[in-house]
Amino acid sequence: MNLTPEIVDLQGEFEKIRHQIHENPELGFDELCTAKLVAQKLKEFGYEVYEKIGKTGVVGVLKKGNSDKKIGLRADMDALPMQECTNLPYKSKKENIMHACGHDGHTASLLLAAKYLASQEFNGTLNLYFQPAEEGLGGAKAMIEDGLFEKFDSDYIFGWHNMPFGSDKKFYLKKGAMMASSDRYSIEVIGRGGHGSTPEKTKDPIYAASLLVVALQSIVSRNVDPQNSAVVSIGAFNAGHAFNIIPDNAIIKMSVRALDNETRKLTEEKIYKICKGIAQANDIEIQISKNVVAPVTMNNDEAVDFASKVAKELFGEENCEFNHRPLMASEDFGFFCEMKKCAYAFLENENDIYLHNSSYVFNDKLLARAASYYAKLALKYLNAAF
Ligand SMILES: [Zn+2]
Ligand SMILES: [Zn+2]
């Protein structure tokens, strides 16, 4: 590997910062101390700092020279609502809150890059986006709605996630969809309850909801092009409480994912059609509410070409995989991808345990790797023809 030597030398300092963030994890939109620490460090390094962008987000801006080129680098700051079960000396001090997705590492790596970049010459604007609430709460969307791109616009945005694939590669990137869209549907089947002995006097929501569970599976198996990808997973089915009472209603909660917008749209249309048909056939009411967790993390070709060059120089071509299979998990970064030319990469975390596990450990050696990646993207873009 050919990491930036000054960044490697600084890693120890930022490991301490990472551990400090890890010990004091905060949930989405509640990252008050983390945001304060980030803002304080950025100010120390000489950045203009803007706080409370998208509730608890922080933006650091550094302009040098007179070029109108501008690049965005993004990290997420939030932790998860779960109990940490590691024996780390810096394990979470908070009950039921843990950095089990490594966002402490993402934040620390961007701070490390920030310190190094402040000491470098470049021509243009560097925007560092520290976003809140990545874990399903829409922090990226909140920042965008708060005028992120009106105030701190970027030509390209780059982000990364630590990933314990357990492969011998160190860096993964691909053109097109890197991660899936994620939409959540709550479907309420509203019937009419009554005595279990007289179903004819009721409108049984359990029966209608059961038909729905089966019919919804036909979307992927019978409607989605087999060469495209989608997931329809029902995670909750709640109705009734007694042997002999037909309840008034039933509720289904489900997660729907796709790797392209056409398939995503198709799944939505079919959900509404199936619900309408089953409601009609059973003379029952069905109400649907949809919540967008994240759009497809759709990598831009130009951004990927550029980031691939940078990664090859840093990690060596033999350590990079540029055609990695997309994941059906989702990323809040997808909101940035909808607006800007973006590339989202994975760095191997060399860990047997997967993300969101109570024993997950982020490897500190990723700090210098990720910071070198961030820094090289910025300097190469702002200093050279691209
Ligand atoms: Zn996560
Ligand atoms: Zn994550």
Coordinates of N, CA and C in Angstrom, one line a residue, residues 81-192:
P81 N -29.0 1.7 18.5 CA -29.6 1.4 19.8 C -29.4 -0.1 20.2
M82 N -28.2 -0.4 20.7 CA -27.9 -1.8 21.1 C -26.8 -1.8 22.2
Q83 N -26.8 -2.9 22.9 CA -25.8 -3.0 24.0 C -24.5 -3.5 23.5
E84 N -23.4 -2.8 23.8 CA -22.1 -3.3 23.4 C -21.6 -4.5 24.2
C85 N -21.1 -5.5 23.5 CA -20.6 -6.7 24.3 C -19.2 -7.0 24.0
T86 N -18.4 -6.0 23.7 CA -16.9 -6.2 23.5 C -16.2 -6.0 24.9
N87 N -14.9 -6.3 24.9 CA -14.1 -6.0 26.1 C -13.2 -4.9 25.8
L88 N -13.5 -4.0 24.9 CA -12.5 -3.0 24.6 C -12.4 -2.0 25.7
P89 N -11.1 -1.5 25.9 CA -10.9 -0.5 27.0 C -11.8 0.7 26.8
Y90 N -12.1 1.0 25.6 CA -12.9 2.2 25.3 C -14.3 1.8 24.9
K91 N -14.9 0.7 25.5 CA -16.2 0.3 25.1 C -17.3 1.4 25.5
S92 N -18.4 1.3 24.9 CA -19.5 2.3 25.2 C -19.8 2.5 26.6
K93 N -19.9 3.7 27.1 CA -20.2 4.0 28.4 C -21.8 4.1 28.6
K94 N -22.4 4.0 27.5 CA -23.9 4.2 27.5 C -24.6 2.9 27.3
E95 N -25.6 2.7 28.2 CA -26.4 1.5 28.1 C -27.2 1.6 26.8
N96 N -27.2 0.4 26.1 CA -28.0 0.3 24.9 C -27.7 1.3 23.7
I97 N -26.5 1.8 23.7 CA -26.1 2.6 22.5 C -24.7 2.2 22.2
M98 N -24.5 1.9 20.9 CA -23.2 1.4 20.5 C -22.8 1.8 19.1
H99 N -21.6 2.1 18.9 CA -21.1 2.3 17.5 C -20.8 0.9 16.9
A100 N -21.8 0.2 16.5 CA -21.7 -1.2 15.9 C -21.6 -1.1 14.4
C101 N -21.7 0.1 13.8 CA -21.6 0.1 12.3 C -20.3 0.9 11.9
G102 N -19.5 1.2 12.9 CA -18.2 1.9 12.6 C -18.3 3.3 12.2
H103 N -19.4 4.0 12.5 CA -19.5 5.4 12.1 C -18.5 6.3 12.9
D104 N -18.1 5.8 14.1 CA -17.0 6.5 14.8 C -15.8 6.5 14.0
G105 N -15.5 5.4 13.3 CA -14.3 5.3 12.4 C -14.4 6.2 11.2
H106 N -15.6 6.3 10.6 CA -15.8 7.1 9.5 C -15.6 8.6 9.9
T107 N -16.1 9.0 11.0 CA -16.0 10.4 11.5 C -14.5 10.7 11.7
A108 N -13.8 9.8 12.5 CA -12.4 10.0 12.8 C -11.6 10.1 11.6
S109 N -11.9 9.3 10.6 CA -11.0 9.3 9.4 C -11.2 10.6 8.6
L110 N -12.4 11.1 8.6 CA -12.6 12.4 7.9 C -11.9 13.5 8.6
L111 N -11.9 13.5 9.9 CA -11.2 14.5 10.7 C -9.7 14.4 10.5
L112 N -9.2 13.1 10.4 CA -7.8 12.9 10.1 C -7.4 13.6 8.7
A113 N -8.3 13.3 7.7 CA -8.0 13.8 6.4 C -8.1 15.4 6.5
A114 N -9.1 15.9 7.3 CA -9.2 17.3 7.4 C -8.0 18.0 7.9
K115 N -7.4 17.4 8.9 CA -6.1 18.0 9.5 C -5.0 18.0 8.4
Y116 N -4.8 16.9 7.8 CA -3.8 16.8 6.8 C -4.1 17.8 5.6
L117 N -5.3 17.8 5.1 CA -5.6 18.7 4.0 C -5.4 20.2 4.3
A118 N -5.7 20.5 5.5 CA -5.5 21.9 5.9 C -4.0 22.4 5.7
S119 N -3.1 21.4 5.8 CA -1.7 21.8 5.7 C -1.2 21.7 4.2
Q120 N -2.1 21.4 3.3 CA -1.7 21.2 1.9 C -2.2 22.3 1.0
E121 N -1.5 22.5 -0.1 CA -1.9 23.5 -1.1 C -2.9 22.9 -2.0
F122 N -4.0 23.6 -2.3 CA -4.9 23.2 -3.3 C -5.7 24.4 -3.8
N123 N -6.4 24.2 -4.9 CA -7.0 25.3 -5.6 C -8.5 25.0 -5.7
G124 N -9.3 25.5 -4.8 CA -10.8 25.3 -4.9 C -11.4 25.2 -3.5
T125 N -12.5 24.6 -3.4 CA -13.3 24.5 -2.2 C -13.4 23.0 -1.7
L126 N -13.1 22.8 -0.5 CA -13.2 21.5 0.2 C -14.4 21.6 1.1
N127 N -15.4 20.8 0.9 CA -16.6 20.7 1.8 C -16.6 19.4 2.5
L128 N -16.5 19.4 3.8 CA -16.6 18.2 4.6 C -18.0 18.1 5.2
Y129 N -18.7 17.0 4.9 CA -20.0 16.8 5.4 C -20.0 15.8 6.4
F130 N -20.3 16.2 7.7 CA -20.5 15.2 8.8 C -22.0 15.1 9.0
Q131 N -22.5 14.0 8.5 CA -24.0 13.9 8.6 C -24.5 13.1 9.8
P132 N -25.6 13.5 10.3 CA -26.3 12.8 11.4 C -27.1 11.7 10.9
A133 N -27.6 10.8 11.8 CA -28.7 10.0 11.6 C -28.7 9.2 10.2
E134 N -27.6 8.4 10.0 CA -27.6 7.6 8.8 C -28.5 6.3 9.0
E135 N -28.6 5.9 10.2 CA -29.3 4.6 10.4 C -30.8 4.6 10.3
G136 N -31.2 4.9 9.1 CA -32.7 4.8 8.8 C -33.5 6.0 9.2
L137 N -32.8 7.1 9.6 CA -33.6 8.2 10.1 C -33.5 9.4 9.1
G138 N -32.7 9.2 8.0 CA -32.8 10.3 7.0 C -31.9 11.5 7.2
G139 N -30.8 11.4 7.9 CA -29.9 12.5 8.1 C -29.4 13.2 6.9
A140 N -29.1 12.5 5.9 CA -28.6 13.1 4.6 C -29.8 14.0 4.0
K141 N -31.0 13.4 4.0 CA -32.2 14.2 3.5 C -32.4 15.4 4.3
A142 N -32.2 15.3 5.7 CA -32.4 16.5 6.5 C -31.4 17.6 6.2
M143 N -30.2 17.2 5.9 CA -29.1 18.2 5.5 C -29.5 18.8 4.2
I144 N -29.9 18.0 3.2 CA -30.3 18.5 1.9 C -31.4 19.5 2.0
E145 N -32.4 19.1 2.8 CA -33.6 20.0 3.0 C -33.2 21.3 3.8
D146 N -32.1 21.2 4.5 CA -31.7 22.4 5.2 C -30.8 23.3 4.3
G147 N -30.8 23.0 3.0 CA -30.0 23.9 2.1 C -28.6 23.5 1.9
L148 N -28.2 22.2 2.1 CA -26.8 21.8 2.0 C -26.2 22.2 0.7
F149 N -26.9 21.9 -0.4 CA -26.2 22.2 -1.7 C -26.4 23.6 -2.2
E150 N -27.3 24.4 -1.5 CA -27.4 25.8 -1.8 C -26.2 26.5 -1.2
K151 N -25.9 26.1 0.0 CA -24.9 26.8 0.8 C -23.5 26.2 0.6
F152 N -23.4 24.9 0.4 CA -22.1 24.2 0.4 C -22.1 23.2 -0.8
D153 N -22.2 23.7 -2.0 CA -22.4 22.8 -3.1 C -21.1 22.1 -3.5
S154 N -21.1 20.9 -4.0 CA -19.9 20.2 -4.5 C -20.2 19.7 -5.9
D155 N -19.1 19.6 -6.7 CA -19.2 19.0 -8.0 C -19.3 17.4 -7.9
Y156 N -18.6 16.9 -6.9 CA -18.6 15.5 -6.7 C -18.6 15.2 -5.2
I157 N -19.2 14.1 -4.8 CA -19.2 13.7 -3.3 C -18.7 12.3 -3.2
F158 N -17.8 12.1 -2.2 CA -17.3 10.8 -2.0 C -17.5 10.3 -0.6
G159 N -17.8 9.1 -0.4 CA -18.0 8.5 1.0 C -17.5 7.1 1.0
W160 N -17.5 6.5 2.2 CA -17.0 5.1 2.3 C -17.7 4.5 3.5
H161 N -17.7 3.2 3.5 CA -18.1 2.4 4.7 C -17.2 1.3 5.0
N162 N -16.9 1.0 6.2 CA -16.1 -0.1 6.6 C -16.9 -1.4 6.4
M163 N -16.3 -2.4 5.9 CA -17.1 -3.6 5.5 C -16.4 -4.9 5.8
P164 N -16.9 -5.7 6.6 CA -16.2 -7.0 7.0 C -16.6 -8.1 6.0
F165 N -16.2 -8.0 4.8 CA -16.5 -9.0 3.8 C -15.6 -10.3 4.0
G166 N -14.5 -10.1 4.7 CA -13.6 -11.2 4.9 C -12.9 -11.7 3.6
S167 N -12.8 -10.8 2.6 CA -12.1 -11.2 1.4 C -10.7 -10.6 1.5
D168 N -9.8 -11.0 0.6 CA -8.4 -10.5 0.6 C -8.3 -9.2 0.0
K169 N -9.4 -8.6 -0.6 CA -9.3 -7.3 -1.1 C -9.4 -6.2 0.0
K170 N -8.9 -5.0 -0.3 CA -8.9 -4.0 0.7 C -10.0 -2.9 0.3
F171 N -10.3 -2.8 -1.0 CA -11.1 -1.7 -1.4 C -12.1 -2.2 -2.5
Y172 N -13.4 -1.7 -2.4 CA -14.4 -2.2 -3.3 C -15.2 -1.0 -3.8
L173 N -15.4 -1.0 -5.1 CA -16.2 0.0 -5.7 C -16.8 -0.5 -7.0
K174 N -17.9 0.1 -7.5 CA -18.5 -0.3 -8.7 C -19.3 0.8 -9.3
K175 N -19.5 0.8 -10.6 CA -20.3 1.7 -11.3 C -21.8 1.3 -11.0
G176 N -22.7 2.3 -11.1 CA -24.1 2.0 -10.9 C -24.5 1.7 -9.5
A177 N -25.5 0.8 -9.3 CA -26.0 0.6 -7.9 C -25.0 -0.1 -7.0
M178 N -24.6 0.5 -5.9 CA -23.7 0.0 -5.0 C -24.5 -0.7 -3.8
M179 N -25.6 0.0 -3.5 CA -26.5 -0.5 -2.4 C -28.0 -0.2 -2.9
A180 N -28.9 -1.0 -2.3 CA -30.3 -0.9 -2.7 C -31.1 0.3 -2.1
S181 N -32.2 0.5 -2.8 CA -33.1 1.5 -2.1 C -33.8 0.7 -1.0
S182 N -34.4 1.4 0.0 CA -35.1 0.8 1.0 C -36.4 1.6 1.3
D183 N -37.5 1.0 1.1 CA -38.8 1.6 1.4 C -39.5 0.7 2.4
R184 N -40.2 1.4 3.4 CA -40.9 0.7 4.4 C -42.4 1.0 4.2
Y185 N -43.2 -0.1 4.2 CA -44.6 0.0 4.1 C -45.3 -0.5 5.3
S186 N -46.3 0.2 5.8 CA -47.2 -0.3 6.9 C -48.5 -0.4 6.2
I187 N -49.1 -1.6 6.3 CA -50.4 -1.9 5.6 C -51.4 -2.2 6.7
E188 N -52.4 -1.4 6.8 CA -53.4 -1.7 7.8 C -54.7 -2.3 7.2
V189 N -55.1 -3.5 7.6 CA -56.3 -4.1 7.0 C -57.4 -3.8 8.0
I190 N -58.3 -3.1 7.6 CA -59.4 -2.7 8.5 C -60.7 -3.4 8.2
G191 N -61.0 -4.3 9.1 CA -62.2 -5.2 8.9 C -63.3 -4.8 9.9
R192 N -64.0 -5.9 10.3 CA -65.0 -5.7 11.3 C -65.0 -7.0 12.2

